[in-house]
N, C-alpha and C. Protein backbone atom coordinates (compact mmCIF):
# COMPACT_ATOMS: atom_id res chain seq x y z
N UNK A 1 69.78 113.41 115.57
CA UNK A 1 70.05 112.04 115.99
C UNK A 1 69.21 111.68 117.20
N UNK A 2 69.10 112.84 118.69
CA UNK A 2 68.13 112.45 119.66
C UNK A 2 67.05 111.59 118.68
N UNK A 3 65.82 112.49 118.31
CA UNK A 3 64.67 112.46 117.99
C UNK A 3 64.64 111.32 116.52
N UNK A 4 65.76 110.93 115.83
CA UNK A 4 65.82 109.47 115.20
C UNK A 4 66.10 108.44 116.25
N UNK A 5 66.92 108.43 117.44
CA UNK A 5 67.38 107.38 118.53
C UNK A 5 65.43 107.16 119.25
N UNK A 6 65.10 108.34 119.15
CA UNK A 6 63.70 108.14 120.11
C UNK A 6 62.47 107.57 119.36
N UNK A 7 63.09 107.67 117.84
CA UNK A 7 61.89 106.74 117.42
C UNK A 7 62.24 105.58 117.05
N UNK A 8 63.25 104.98 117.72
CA UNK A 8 63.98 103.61 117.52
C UNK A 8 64.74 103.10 116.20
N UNK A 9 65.66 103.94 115.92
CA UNK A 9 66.53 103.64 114.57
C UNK A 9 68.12 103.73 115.40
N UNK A 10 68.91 102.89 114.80
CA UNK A 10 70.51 102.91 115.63
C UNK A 10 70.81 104.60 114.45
N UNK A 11 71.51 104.85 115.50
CA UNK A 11 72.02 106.11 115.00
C UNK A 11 73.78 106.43 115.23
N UNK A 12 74.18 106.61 113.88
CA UNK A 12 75.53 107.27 113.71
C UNK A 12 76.01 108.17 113.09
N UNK A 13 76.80 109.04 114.13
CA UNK A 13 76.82 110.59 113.28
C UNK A 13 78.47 110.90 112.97
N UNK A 14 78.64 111.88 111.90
CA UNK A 14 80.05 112.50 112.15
C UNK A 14 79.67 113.95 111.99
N UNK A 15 80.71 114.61 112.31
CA UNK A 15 80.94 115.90 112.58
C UNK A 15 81.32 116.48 111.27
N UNK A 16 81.75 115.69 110.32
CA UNK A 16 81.91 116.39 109.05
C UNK A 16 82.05 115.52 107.97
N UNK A 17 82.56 115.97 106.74
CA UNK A 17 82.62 115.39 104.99
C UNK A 17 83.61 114.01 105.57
N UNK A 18 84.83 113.76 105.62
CA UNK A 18 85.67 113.34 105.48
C UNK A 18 85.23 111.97 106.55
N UNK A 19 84.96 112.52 107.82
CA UNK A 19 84.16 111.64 108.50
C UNK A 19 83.37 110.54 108.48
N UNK A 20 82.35 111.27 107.76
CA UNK A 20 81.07 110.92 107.66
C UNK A 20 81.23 110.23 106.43
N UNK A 21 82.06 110.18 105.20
CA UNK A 21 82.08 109.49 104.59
C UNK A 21 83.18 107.62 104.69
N UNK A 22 83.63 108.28 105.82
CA UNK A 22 84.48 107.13 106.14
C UNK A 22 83.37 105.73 107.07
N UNK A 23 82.60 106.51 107.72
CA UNK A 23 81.91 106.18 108.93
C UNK A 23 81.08 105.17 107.73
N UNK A 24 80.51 105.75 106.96
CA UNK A 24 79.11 105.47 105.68
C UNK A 24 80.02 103.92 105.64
N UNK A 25 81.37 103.67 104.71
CA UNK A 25 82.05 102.80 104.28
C UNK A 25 82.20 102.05 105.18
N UNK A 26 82.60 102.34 106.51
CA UNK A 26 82.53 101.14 107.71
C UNK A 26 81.15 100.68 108.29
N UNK A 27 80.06 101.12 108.21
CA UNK A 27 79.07 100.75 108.97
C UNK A 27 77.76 100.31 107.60
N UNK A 28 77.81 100.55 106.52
CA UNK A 28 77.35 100.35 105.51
C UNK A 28 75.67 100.22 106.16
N UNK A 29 75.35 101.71 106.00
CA UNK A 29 74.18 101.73 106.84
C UNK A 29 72.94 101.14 105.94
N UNK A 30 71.91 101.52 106.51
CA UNK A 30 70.42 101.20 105.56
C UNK A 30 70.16 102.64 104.77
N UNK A 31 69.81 103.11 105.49
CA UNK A 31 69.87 104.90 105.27
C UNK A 31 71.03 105.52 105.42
N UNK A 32 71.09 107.32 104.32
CA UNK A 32 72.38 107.90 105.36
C UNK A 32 71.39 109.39 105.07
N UNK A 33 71.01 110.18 106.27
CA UNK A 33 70.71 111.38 106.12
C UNK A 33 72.11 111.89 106.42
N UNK A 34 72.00 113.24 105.31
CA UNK A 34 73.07 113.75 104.94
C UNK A 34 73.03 115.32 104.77
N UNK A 35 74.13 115.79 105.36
CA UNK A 35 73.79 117.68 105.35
C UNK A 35 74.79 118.17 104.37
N UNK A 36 74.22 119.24 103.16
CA UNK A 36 74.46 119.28 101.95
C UNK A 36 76.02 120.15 102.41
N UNK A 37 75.65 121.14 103.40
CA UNK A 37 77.05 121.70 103.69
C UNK A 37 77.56 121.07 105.21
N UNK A 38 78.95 120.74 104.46
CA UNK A 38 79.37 119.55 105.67
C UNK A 38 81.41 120.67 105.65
N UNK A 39 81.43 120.68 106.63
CA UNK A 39 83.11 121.16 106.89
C UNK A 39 83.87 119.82 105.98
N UNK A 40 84.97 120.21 105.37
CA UNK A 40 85.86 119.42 104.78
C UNK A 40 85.57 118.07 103.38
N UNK A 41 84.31 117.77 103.48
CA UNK A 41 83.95 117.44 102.31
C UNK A 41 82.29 117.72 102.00
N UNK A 42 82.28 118.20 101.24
CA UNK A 42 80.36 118.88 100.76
C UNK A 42 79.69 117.66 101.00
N UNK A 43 78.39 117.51 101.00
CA UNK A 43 77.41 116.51 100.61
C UNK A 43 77.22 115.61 99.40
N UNK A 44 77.27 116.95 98.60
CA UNK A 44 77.11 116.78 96.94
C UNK A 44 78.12 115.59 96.63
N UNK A 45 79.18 115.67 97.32
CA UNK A 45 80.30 114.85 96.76
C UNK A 45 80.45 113.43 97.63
N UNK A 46 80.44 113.88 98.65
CA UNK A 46 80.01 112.27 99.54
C UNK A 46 78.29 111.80 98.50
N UNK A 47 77.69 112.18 98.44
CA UNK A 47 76.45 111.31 97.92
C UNK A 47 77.03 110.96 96.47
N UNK A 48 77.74 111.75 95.70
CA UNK A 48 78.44 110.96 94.54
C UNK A 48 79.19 109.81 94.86
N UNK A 49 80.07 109.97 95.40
CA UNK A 49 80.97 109.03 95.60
C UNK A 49 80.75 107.43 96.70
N UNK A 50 79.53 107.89 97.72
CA UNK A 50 78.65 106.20 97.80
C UNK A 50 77.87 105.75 97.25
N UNK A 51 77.35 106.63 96.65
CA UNK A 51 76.45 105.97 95.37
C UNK A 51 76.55 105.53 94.17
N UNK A 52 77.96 105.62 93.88
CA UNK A 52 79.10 105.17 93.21
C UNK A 52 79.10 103.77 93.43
N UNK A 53 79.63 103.47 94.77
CA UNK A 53 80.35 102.82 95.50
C UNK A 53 79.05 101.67 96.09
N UNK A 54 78.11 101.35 96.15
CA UNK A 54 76.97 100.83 96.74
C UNK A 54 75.80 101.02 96.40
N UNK A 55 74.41 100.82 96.30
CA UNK A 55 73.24 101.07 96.61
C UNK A 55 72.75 101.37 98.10
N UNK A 56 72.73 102.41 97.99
CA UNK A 56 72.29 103.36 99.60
C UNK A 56 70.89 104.47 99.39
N UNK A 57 70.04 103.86 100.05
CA UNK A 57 69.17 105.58 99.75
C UNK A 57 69.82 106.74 100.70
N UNK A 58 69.88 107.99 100.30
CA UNK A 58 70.67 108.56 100.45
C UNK A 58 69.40 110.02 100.60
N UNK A 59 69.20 110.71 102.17
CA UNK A 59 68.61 111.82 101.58
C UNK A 59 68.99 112.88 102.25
N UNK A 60 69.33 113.86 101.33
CA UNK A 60 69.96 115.10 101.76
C UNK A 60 69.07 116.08 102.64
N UNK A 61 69.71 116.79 103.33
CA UNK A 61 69.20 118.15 104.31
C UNK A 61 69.91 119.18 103.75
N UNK A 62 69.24 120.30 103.59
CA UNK A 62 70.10 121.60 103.23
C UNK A 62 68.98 123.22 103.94
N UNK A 63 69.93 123.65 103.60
CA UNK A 63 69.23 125.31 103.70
C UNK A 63 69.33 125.77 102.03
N UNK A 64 69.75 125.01 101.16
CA UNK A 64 69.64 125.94 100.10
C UNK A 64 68.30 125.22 99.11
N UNK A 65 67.68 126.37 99.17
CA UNK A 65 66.23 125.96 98.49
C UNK A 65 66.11 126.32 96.99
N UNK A 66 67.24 126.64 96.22
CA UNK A 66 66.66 126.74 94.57
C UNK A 66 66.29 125.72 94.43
N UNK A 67 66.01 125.26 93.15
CA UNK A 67 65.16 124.20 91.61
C UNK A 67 66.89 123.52 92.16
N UNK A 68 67.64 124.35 91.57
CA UNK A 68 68.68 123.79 91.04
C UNK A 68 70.15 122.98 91.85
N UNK A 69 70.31 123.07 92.96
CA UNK A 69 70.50 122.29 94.24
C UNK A 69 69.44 121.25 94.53
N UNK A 70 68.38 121.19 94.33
CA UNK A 70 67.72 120.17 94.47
C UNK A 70 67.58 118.92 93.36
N UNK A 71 67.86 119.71 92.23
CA UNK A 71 67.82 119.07 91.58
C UNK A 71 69.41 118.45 90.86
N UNK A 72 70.23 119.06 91.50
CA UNK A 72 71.56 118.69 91.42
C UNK A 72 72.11 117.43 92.42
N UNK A 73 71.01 117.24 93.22
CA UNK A 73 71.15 116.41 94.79
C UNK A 73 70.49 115.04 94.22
N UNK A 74 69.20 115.37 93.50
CA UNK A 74 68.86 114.28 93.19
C UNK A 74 69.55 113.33 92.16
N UNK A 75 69.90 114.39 91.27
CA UNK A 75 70.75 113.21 90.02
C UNK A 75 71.86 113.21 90.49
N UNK A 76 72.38 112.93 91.67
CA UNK A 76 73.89 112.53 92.31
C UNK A 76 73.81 111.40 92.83
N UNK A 77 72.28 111.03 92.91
CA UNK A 77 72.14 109.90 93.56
C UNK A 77 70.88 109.62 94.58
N UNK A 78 70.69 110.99 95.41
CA UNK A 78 70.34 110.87 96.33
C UNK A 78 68.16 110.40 96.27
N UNK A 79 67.97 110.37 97.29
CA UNK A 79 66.73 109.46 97.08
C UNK A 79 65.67 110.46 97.54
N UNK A 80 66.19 111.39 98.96
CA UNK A 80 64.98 112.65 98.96
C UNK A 80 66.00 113.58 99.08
N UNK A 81 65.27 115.37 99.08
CA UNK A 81 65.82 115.84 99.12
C UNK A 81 65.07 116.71 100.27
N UNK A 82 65.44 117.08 101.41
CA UNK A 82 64.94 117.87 102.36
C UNK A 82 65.30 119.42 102.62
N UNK A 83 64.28 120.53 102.52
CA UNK A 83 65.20 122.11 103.27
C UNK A 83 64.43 122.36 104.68
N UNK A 84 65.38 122.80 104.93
CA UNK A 84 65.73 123.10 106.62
C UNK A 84 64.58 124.82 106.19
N UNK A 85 63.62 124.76 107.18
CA UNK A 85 63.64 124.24 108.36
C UNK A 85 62.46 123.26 107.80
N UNK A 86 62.80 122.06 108.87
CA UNK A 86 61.75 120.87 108.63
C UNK A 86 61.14 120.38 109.71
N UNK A 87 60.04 119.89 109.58
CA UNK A 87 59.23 119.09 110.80
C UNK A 87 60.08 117.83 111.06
N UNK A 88 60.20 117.43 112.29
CA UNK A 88 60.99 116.22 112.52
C UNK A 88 59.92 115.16 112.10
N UNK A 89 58.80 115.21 112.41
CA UNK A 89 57.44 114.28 111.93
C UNK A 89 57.75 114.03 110.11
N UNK A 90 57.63 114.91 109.76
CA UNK A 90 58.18 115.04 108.23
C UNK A 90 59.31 113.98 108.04
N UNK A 91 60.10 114.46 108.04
CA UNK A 91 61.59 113.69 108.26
C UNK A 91 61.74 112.23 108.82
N UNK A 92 60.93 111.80 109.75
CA UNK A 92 60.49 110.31 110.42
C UNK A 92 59.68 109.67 109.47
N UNK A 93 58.48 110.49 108.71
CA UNK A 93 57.85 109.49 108.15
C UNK A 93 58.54 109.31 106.98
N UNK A 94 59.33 110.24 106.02
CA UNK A 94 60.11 110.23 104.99
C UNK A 94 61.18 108.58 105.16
N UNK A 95 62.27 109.05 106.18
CA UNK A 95 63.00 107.77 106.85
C UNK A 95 61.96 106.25 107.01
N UNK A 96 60.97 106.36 107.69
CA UNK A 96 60.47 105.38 107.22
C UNK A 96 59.91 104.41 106.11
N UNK A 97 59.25 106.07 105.23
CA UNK A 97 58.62 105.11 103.53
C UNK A 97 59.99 104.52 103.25
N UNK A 98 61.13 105.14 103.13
CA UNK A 98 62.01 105.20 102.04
C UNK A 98 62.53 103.53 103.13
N UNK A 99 62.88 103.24 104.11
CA UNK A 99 63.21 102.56 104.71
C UNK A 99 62.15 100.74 104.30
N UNK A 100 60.52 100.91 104.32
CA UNK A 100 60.07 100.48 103.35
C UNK A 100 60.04 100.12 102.74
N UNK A 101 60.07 100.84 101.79
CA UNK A 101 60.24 100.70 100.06
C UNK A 101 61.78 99.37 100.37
N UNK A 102 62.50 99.82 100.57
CA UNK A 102 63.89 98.92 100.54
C UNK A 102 63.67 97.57 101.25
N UNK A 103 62.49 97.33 102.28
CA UNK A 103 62.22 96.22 102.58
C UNK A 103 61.44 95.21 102.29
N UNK A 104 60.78 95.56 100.96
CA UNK A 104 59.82 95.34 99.62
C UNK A 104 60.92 95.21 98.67
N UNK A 105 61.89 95.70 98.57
CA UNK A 105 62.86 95.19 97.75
C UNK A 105 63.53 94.21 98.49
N UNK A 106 64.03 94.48 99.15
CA UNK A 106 65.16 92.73 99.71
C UNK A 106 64.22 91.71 99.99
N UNK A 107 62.90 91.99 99.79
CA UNK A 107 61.72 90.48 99.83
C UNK A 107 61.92 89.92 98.39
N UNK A 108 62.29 90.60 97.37
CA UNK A 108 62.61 90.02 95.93
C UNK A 108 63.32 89.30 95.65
N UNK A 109 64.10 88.20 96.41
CA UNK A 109 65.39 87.25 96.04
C UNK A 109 65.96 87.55 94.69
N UNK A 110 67.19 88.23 94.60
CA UNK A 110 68.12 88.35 93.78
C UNK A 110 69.57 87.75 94.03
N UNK A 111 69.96 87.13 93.23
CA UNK A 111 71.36 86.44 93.71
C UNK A 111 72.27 87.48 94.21
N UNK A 112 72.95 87.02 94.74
CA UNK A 112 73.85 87.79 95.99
C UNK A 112 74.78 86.87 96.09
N UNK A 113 76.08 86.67 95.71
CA UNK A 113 77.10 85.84 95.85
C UNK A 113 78.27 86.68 95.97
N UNK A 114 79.07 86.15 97.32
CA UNK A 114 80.55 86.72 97.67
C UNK A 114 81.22 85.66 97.42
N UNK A 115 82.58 86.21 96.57
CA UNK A 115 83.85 85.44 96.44
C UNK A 115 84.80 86.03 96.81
N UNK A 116 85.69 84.89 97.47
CA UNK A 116 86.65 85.36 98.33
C UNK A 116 88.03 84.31 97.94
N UNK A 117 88.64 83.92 96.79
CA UNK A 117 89.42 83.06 96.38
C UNK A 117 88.68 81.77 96.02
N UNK A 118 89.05 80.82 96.54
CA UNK A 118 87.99 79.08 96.48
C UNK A 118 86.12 79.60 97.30
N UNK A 119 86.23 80.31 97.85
CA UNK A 119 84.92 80.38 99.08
C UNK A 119 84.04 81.70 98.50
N UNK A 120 82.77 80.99 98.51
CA UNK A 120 81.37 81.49 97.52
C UNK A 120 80.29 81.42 99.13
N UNK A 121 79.43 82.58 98.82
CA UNK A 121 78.42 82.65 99.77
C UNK A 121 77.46 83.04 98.97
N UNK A 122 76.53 82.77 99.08
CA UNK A 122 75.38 82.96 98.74
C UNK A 122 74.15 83.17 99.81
N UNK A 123 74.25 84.89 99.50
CA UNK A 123 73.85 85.45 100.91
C UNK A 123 71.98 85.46 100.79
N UNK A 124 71.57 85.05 99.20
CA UNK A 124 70.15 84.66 99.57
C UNK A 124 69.26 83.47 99.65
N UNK A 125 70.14 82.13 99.35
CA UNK A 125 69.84 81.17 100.00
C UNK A 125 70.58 80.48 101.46
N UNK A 126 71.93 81.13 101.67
CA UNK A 126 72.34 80.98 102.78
C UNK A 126 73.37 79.74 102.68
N UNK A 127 73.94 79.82 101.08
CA UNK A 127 74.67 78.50 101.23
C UNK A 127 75.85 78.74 101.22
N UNK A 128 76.76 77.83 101.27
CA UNK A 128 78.26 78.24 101.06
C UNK A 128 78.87 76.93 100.59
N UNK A 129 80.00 77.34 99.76
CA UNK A 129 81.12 76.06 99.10
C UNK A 129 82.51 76.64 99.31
N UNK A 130 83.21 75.80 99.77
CA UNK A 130 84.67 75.94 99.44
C UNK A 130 85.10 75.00 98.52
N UNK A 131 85.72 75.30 97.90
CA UNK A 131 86.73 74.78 96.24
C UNK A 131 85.57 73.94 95.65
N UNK A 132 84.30 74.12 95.65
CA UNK A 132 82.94 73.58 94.62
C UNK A 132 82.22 72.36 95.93
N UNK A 133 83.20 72.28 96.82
CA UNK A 133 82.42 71.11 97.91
C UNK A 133 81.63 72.17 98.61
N UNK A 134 80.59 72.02 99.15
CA UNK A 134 79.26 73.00 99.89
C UNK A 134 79.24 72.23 101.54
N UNK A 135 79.81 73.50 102.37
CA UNK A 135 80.41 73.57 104.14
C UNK A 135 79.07 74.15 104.73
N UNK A 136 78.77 73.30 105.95
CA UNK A 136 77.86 74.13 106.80
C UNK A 136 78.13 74.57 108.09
N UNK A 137 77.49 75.70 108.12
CA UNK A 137 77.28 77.02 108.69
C UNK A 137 76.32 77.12 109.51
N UNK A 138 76.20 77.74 110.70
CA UNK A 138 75.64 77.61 111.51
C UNK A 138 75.24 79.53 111.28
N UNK A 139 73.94 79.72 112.06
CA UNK A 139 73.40 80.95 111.43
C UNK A 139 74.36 82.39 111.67
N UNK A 140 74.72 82.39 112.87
CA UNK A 140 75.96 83.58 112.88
C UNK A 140 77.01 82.99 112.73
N UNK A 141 77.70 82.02 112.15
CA UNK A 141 78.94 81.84 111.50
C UNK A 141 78.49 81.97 110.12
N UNK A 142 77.61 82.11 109.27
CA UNK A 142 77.54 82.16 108.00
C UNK A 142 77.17 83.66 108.14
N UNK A 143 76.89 84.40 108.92
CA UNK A 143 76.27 85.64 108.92
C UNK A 143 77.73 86.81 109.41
N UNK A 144 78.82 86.25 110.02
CA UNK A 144 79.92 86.59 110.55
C UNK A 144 81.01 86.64 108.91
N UNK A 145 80.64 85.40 108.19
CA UNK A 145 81.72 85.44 107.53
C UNK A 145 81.41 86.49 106.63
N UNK A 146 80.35 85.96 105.99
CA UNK A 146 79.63 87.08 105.06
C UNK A 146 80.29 88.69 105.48
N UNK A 147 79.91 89.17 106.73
CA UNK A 147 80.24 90.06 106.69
C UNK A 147 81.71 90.64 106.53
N UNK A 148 82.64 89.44 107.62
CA UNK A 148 84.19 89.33 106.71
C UNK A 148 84.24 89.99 105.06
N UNK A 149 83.74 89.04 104.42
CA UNK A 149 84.14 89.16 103.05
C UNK A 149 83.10 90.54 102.47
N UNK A 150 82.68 91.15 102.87
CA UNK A 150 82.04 92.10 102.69
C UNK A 150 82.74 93.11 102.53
N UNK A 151 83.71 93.20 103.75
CA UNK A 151 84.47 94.15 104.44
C UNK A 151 85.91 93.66 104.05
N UNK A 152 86.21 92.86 103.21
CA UNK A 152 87.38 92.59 102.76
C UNK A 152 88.41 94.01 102.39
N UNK A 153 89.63 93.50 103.17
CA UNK A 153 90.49 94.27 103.68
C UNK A 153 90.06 95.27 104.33
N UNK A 154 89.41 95.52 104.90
CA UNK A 154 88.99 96.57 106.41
C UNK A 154 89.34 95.91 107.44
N UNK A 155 89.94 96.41 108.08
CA UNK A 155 90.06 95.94 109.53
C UNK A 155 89.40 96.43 110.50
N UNK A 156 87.96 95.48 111.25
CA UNK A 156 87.09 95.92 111.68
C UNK A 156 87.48 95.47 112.92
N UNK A 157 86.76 96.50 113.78
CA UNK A 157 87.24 96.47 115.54
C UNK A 157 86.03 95.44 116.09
N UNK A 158 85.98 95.00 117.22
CA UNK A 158 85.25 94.10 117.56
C UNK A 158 83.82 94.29 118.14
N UNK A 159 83.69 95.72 118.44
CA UNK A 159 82.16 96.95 118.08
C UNK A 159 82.02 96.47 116.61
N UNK A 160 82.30 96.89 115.98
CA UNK A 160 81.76 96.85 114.75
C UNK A 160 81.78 95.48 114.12
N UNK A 161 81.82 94.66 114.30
CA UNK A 161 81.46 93.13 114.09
C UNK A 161 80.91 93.11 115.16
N UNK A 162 80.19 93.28 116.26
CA UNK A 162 79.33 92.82 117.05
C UNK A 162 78.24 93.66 116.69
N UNK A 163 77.99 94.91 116.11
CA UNK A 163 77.07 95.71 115.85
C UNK A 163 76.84 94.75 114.38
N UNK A 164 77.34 94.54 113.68
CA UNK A 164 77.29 94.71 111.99
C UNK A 164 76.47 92.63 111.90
N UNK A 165 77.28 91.83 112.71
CA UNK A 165 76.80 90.70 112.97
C UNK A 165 75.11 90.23 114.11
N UNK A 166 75.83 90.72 115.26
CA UNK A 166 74.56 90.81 116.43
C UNK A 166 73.89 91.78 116.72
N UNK A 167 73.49 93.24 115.76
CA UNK A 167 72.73 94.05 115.89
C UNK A 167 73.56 94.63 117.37
């Protein structure tokens, strides 16, 4: 985490499976580097189960170097697969292509619409309607709600709507 904080990426860590997969669901990162053996829930199974759950690139760290862990990592989801021991240079420029690549994709306008009962967002032209009449929004109130309804039923602390809204 130092040496990702020092090359300017926000950084959030947990200490283990159960954690770290809770943390993933509240902060709905860009990236999640991920360590294949984690106390209380494996890797293998957190990268199943958000990649399930979302589109995340997802790239694992391990010490175990067969074919077959690697290749068990990749069809779970995950996007690289890294063994320890690694160059941190390695690992930075990896985080970056892959970081990239995903920002060459969200340049592609694909519809993106949240519903939330009567109330529709449309998070890639930036519009919004309640009950079919279309309400305006000012750039972090349309960027605030969005994230509301994103996070529908989470109850988010006011860190995390100030991180998730105002960077």
């Amino acid at each position: 985490s130092y040496n990702l904080e020092r090359a300017g990426f926000a950084v959030s860590m947990a200490g283990d499976g159960i954690g770290g997969l809770e943390l993933a669901r509240q902060l709905q990162p860009s990236l999640i580097i991920l360590d294949v053996m984690l106390p209380g829930l494996d890797g293998f199974s957190i990268c199943r189960t958000l990649t399930r759950e979302r589109a995340v690139p997802i790239v694992l760290l391990t010490a175990l170097q067969d074919e077959a862990h690697r290749i068990a990592g990749l069809e779970l989801g995950a996007i690289d697969y890294v063994v320890k021991p690694f160059s941190m240079g390695e690992l930075l420029a990896r985080v970056r292509a892959i970081l990239r690549w995903g920002e060459r994709q969200r340049d592609q306008p694909v519809a993106d619409v949240l519903t939330a009962g009567e109330l529709q967002l449309d998070r890639v032209s930036r519009q919004a309607w309640l009950a079919g009449q279309e309400i305006e929004l000012s750039y972090k109130e349309f960027d605030l709600l969005a994230c509301l309804m994103r996070h529908s039923g989470v109850a988010l602390e006011r860190d995390q709507l100030l991180e998730l809204v105002w960077g």
